[in-house]
Amino acid sequence: MLSNWLTPERIKIIDRVASWEEAIRLSAESLLQQGAISEEYIAAIIRSHHETGPYYVLAPGLAMPHARPEQGAYKTALSLLYIRQGVSFDADENDPVYVIIFLCALSGEEHLSLISRLAELFSDENDLDALLKADSQQAINRLIAKY
């Protein structure tokens, strides 16, 4: 269940951020504090963005930043940042991004397991739309509990 991974302390709701870099750092904050990732993991995502663009912006309003396990992942974990005013990731038609689901996994198997759960949520148009508009902890928790 996604609710096992996206626990209340890993979900944060804010009004705005100044940049996509700040959004990445804020979305990673709880995982960094819990020892799931290193600073290098965050730096690798930002570096990749500068080199190849916003590869992790999956759909309008939705981003899922991640890096390779060897770049500083210590535990398999997820976090969610909801930005009420959205932020531009220079992702053309997918901007602004409101929901950032930060992912780190220790193995390809764990990565695929988490991705498949998230894909179920993302493929349900109504639930994805509800997630992009769910600006309260309770609304987010209700949606996550379904998966």
CSV table of C-alpha atoms in Angstrom, one decimal:
chain,number,residue,atom,x,y,z
A,1,MET,CA,0.0,0.0,0.0
A,2,LEU,CA,1.2,3.5,-0.8
A,3,SER,CA,0.1,4.7,2.6
A,4,ASN,CA,2.9,2.5,4.1
A,5,TRP,CA,5.4,4.6,2.1
A,6,LEU,CA,3.7,8.0,2.2
A,7,THR,CA,3.2,8.4,5.9
A,8,PRO,CA,2.0,11.8,7.3
A,9,GLU,CA,5.5,13.0,8.2
A,10,ARG,CA,6.5,12.4,4.6
A,11,ILE,CA,3.7,14.6,3.2
A,12,LYS,CA,4.1,18.4,3.1
A,13,ILE,CA,1.8,21.1,1.8
A,14,ILE,CA,3.1,24.6,1.1
A,15,ASP,CA,1.8,27.7,-0.7
A,16,ARG,CA,4.7,28.4,-3.0
A,17,VAL,CA,8.3,28.0,-3.8
A,18,ALA,CA,10.7,30.3,-5.6
A,19,SER,CA,12.1,27.7,-8.0
A,20,TRP,CA,12.0,24.0,-9.1
A,21,GLU,CA,15.3,23.5,-7.2
A,22,GLU,CA,13.7,24.6,-4.0
A,23,ALA,CA,10.8,22.3,-4.7
A,24,ILE,CA,13.2,19.4,-5.2
A,25,ARG,CA,15.0,20.2,-1.9
A,26,LEU,CA,11.8,20.6,0.1
A,27,SER,CA,10.3,17.4,-1.3
A,28,ALA,CA,13.5,15.5,-0.3
A,29,GLU,CA,13.7,17.1,3.2
A,30,SER,CA,11.9,14.4,5.2
A,31,LEU,CA,13.8,11.6,3.5
A,32,LEU,CA,17.1,13.3,4.1
A,33,GLN,CA,16.2,13.8,7.8
A,34,GLN,CA,15.2,10.1,8.1
A,35,GLY,CA,18.4,8.9,6.5
A,36,ALA,CA,16.8,7.5,3.4
A,37,ILE,CA,19.0,9.6,1.1
A,38,SER,CA,22.1,11.7,1.1
A,39,GLU,CA,22.7,15.2,-0.1
A,40,GLU,CA,24.4,13.7,-3.1
A,41,TYR,CA,21.1,12.0,-4.2
A,42,ILE,CA,19.4,15.4,-4.3
A,43,ALA,CA,22.4,17.0,-6.1
A,44,ALA,CA,22.3,14.1,-8.7
A,45,ILE,CA,18.7,14.9,-9.5
A,46,ILE,CA,19.4,18.6,-9.9
A,47,ARG,CA,22.5,17.9,-12.0
A,48,SER,CA,20.5,15.5,-14.3
A,49,HIS,CA,17.8,18.2,-14.7
A,50,HIS,CA,20.5,20.7,-15.9
A,51,GLU,CA,22.0,18.1,-18.2
A,52,THR,CA,18.9,16.4,-19.7
A,53,GLY,CA,15.9,18.5,-18.7
A,54,PRO,CA,13.0,17.7,-16.4
A,55,TYR,CA,12.9,13.9,-17.2
A,56,TYR,CA,10.8,13.3,-14.1
A,57,VAL,CA,7.9,15.6,-14.9
A,58,LEU,CA,5.5,12.8,-15.9
A,59,ALA,CA,2.2,14.6,-16.7
A,60,PRO,CA,0.6,18.0,-16.3
A,61,GLY,CA,1.1,19.1,-12.7
A,62,LEU,CA,3.0,15.9,-11.6
A,63,ALA,CA,6.7,15.3,-11.0
A,64,MET,CA,8.5,12.2,-9.6
A,65,PRO,CA,12.2,13.1,-9.1
A,66,HIS,CA,14.6,10.2,-8.6
A,67,ALA,CA,18.2,9.3,-9.2
A,68,ARG,CA,20.1,6.0,-9.3
A,69,PRO,CA,20.5,4.1,-6.1
A,70,GLU,CA,24.3,4.4,-6.1
A,71,GLN,CA,23.9,8.2,-6.1
A,72,GLY,CA,23.0,8.2,-2.4
A,73,ALA,CA,19.9,6.1,-1.7
A,74,TYR,CA,20.1,4.3,1.6
A,75,LYS,CA,16.5,3.1,2.0
A,76,THR,CA,13.5,2.7,-0.3
A,77,ALA,CA,11.2,5.6,0.4
A,78,LEU,CA,8.7,8.1,-0.9
A,79,SER,CA,7.7,11.6,0.0
A,80,LEU,CA,5.1,14.0,-1.3
A,81,LEU,CA,5.2,17.8,-1.6
A,82,TYR,CA,2.0,19.6,-2.6
A,83,ILE,CA,2.6,23.2,-3.9
A,84,ARG,CA,-0.7,25.2,-3.9
A,85,GLN,CA,0.5,27.8,-6.4
A,86,GLY,CA,2.5,25.3,-8.5
A,87,VAL,CA,6.1,25.8,-9.8
A,88,SER,CA,7.6,25.8,-13.3
A,89,PHE,CA,10.1,23.0,-14.1
A,90,ASP,CA,10.6,24.2,-17.6
A,91,ALA,CA,8.5,21.2,-18.7
A,92,ASP,CA,6.4,23.1,-21.3
A,93,GLU,CA,2.8,21.8,-21.3
A,94,ASN,CA,3.3,19.9,-18.0
A,95,ASP,CA,3.9,23.1,-16.1
A,96,PRO,CA,3.0,24.2,-13.5
A,97,VAL,CA,3.8,21.3,-11.2
A,98,TYR,CA,1.6,21.0,-8.1
A,99,VAL,CA,2.5,17.5,-6.8
A,100,ILE,CA,6.0,16.2,-6.4
A,101,ILE,CA,6.4,12.6,-5.4
A,102,PHE,CA,10.1,12.1,-4.5
A,103,LEU,CA,11.3,8.5,-5.0
A,104,CYS,CA,14.3,6.6,-3.8
A,105,ALA,CA,14.8,2.8,-4.1
A,106,LEU,CA,17.7,0.5,-3.3
A,107,SER,CA,17.1,-1.9,-6.1
A,108,GLY,CA,15.4,-2.2,-9.5
A,109,GLU,CA,12.9,-4.6,-8.0
A,110,GLU,CA,11.8,-2.1,-5.2
A,111,HIS,CA,11.8,0.7,-7.8
A,112,LEU,CA,9.4,-1.2,-10.0
A,113,SER,CA,7.2,-2.2,-7.1
A,114,LEU,CA,6.8,1.4,-6.0
A,115,ILE,CA,6.3,2.6,-9.6
A,116,SER,CA,3.6,0.0,-10.3
A,117,ARG,CA,1.6,1.2,-7.2
A,118,LEU,CA,2.0,4.8,-8.3
A,119,ALA,CA,1.1,4.0,-11.9
A,120,GLU,CA,-2.2,2.6,-10.7
A,121,LEU,CA,-2.9,6.0,-9.1
A,122,PHE,CA,-1.6,8.0,-12.1
A,123,SER,CA,-3.6,5.9,-14.6
A,124,ASP,CA,-6.9,6.7,-12.9
A,125,GLU,CA,-7.8,10.0,-14.4
A,126,ASN,CA,-10.3,10.9,-11.7
A,127,ASP,CA,-7.9,10.1,-8.8
A,128,LEU,CA,-4.9,11.8,-10.5
A,129,ASP,CA,-7.1,14.9,-11.0
A,130,ALA,CA,-8.2,14.7,-7.3
A,131,LEU,CA,-4.5,14.4,-6.2
A,132,LEU,CA,-3.6,17.5,-8.2
A,133,LYS,CA,-6.3,19.4,-6.5
A,134,ALA,CA,-6.1,17.8,-3.0
A,135,ASP,CA,-4.5,20.6,-1.0
A,136,SER,CA,-5.1,19.1,2.5
A,137,GLN,CA,-3.5,16.3,4.4
A,138,GLN,CA,-6.8,14.5,4.8
A,139,ALA,CA,-7.6,14.6,1.0
A,140,ILE,CA,-4.2,13.3,0.1
A,141,ASN,CA,-4.4,10.5,2.7
A,142,ARG,CA,-7.8,9.4,1.4
A,143,LEU,CA,-6.5,9.1,-2.1
A,144,ILE,CA,-3.3,7.3,-1.1
A,145,ALA,CA,-5.2,4.8,1.1
A,146,LYS,CA,-6.9,3.5,-2.1
A,147,TYR,CA,-3.6,2.3,-3.5
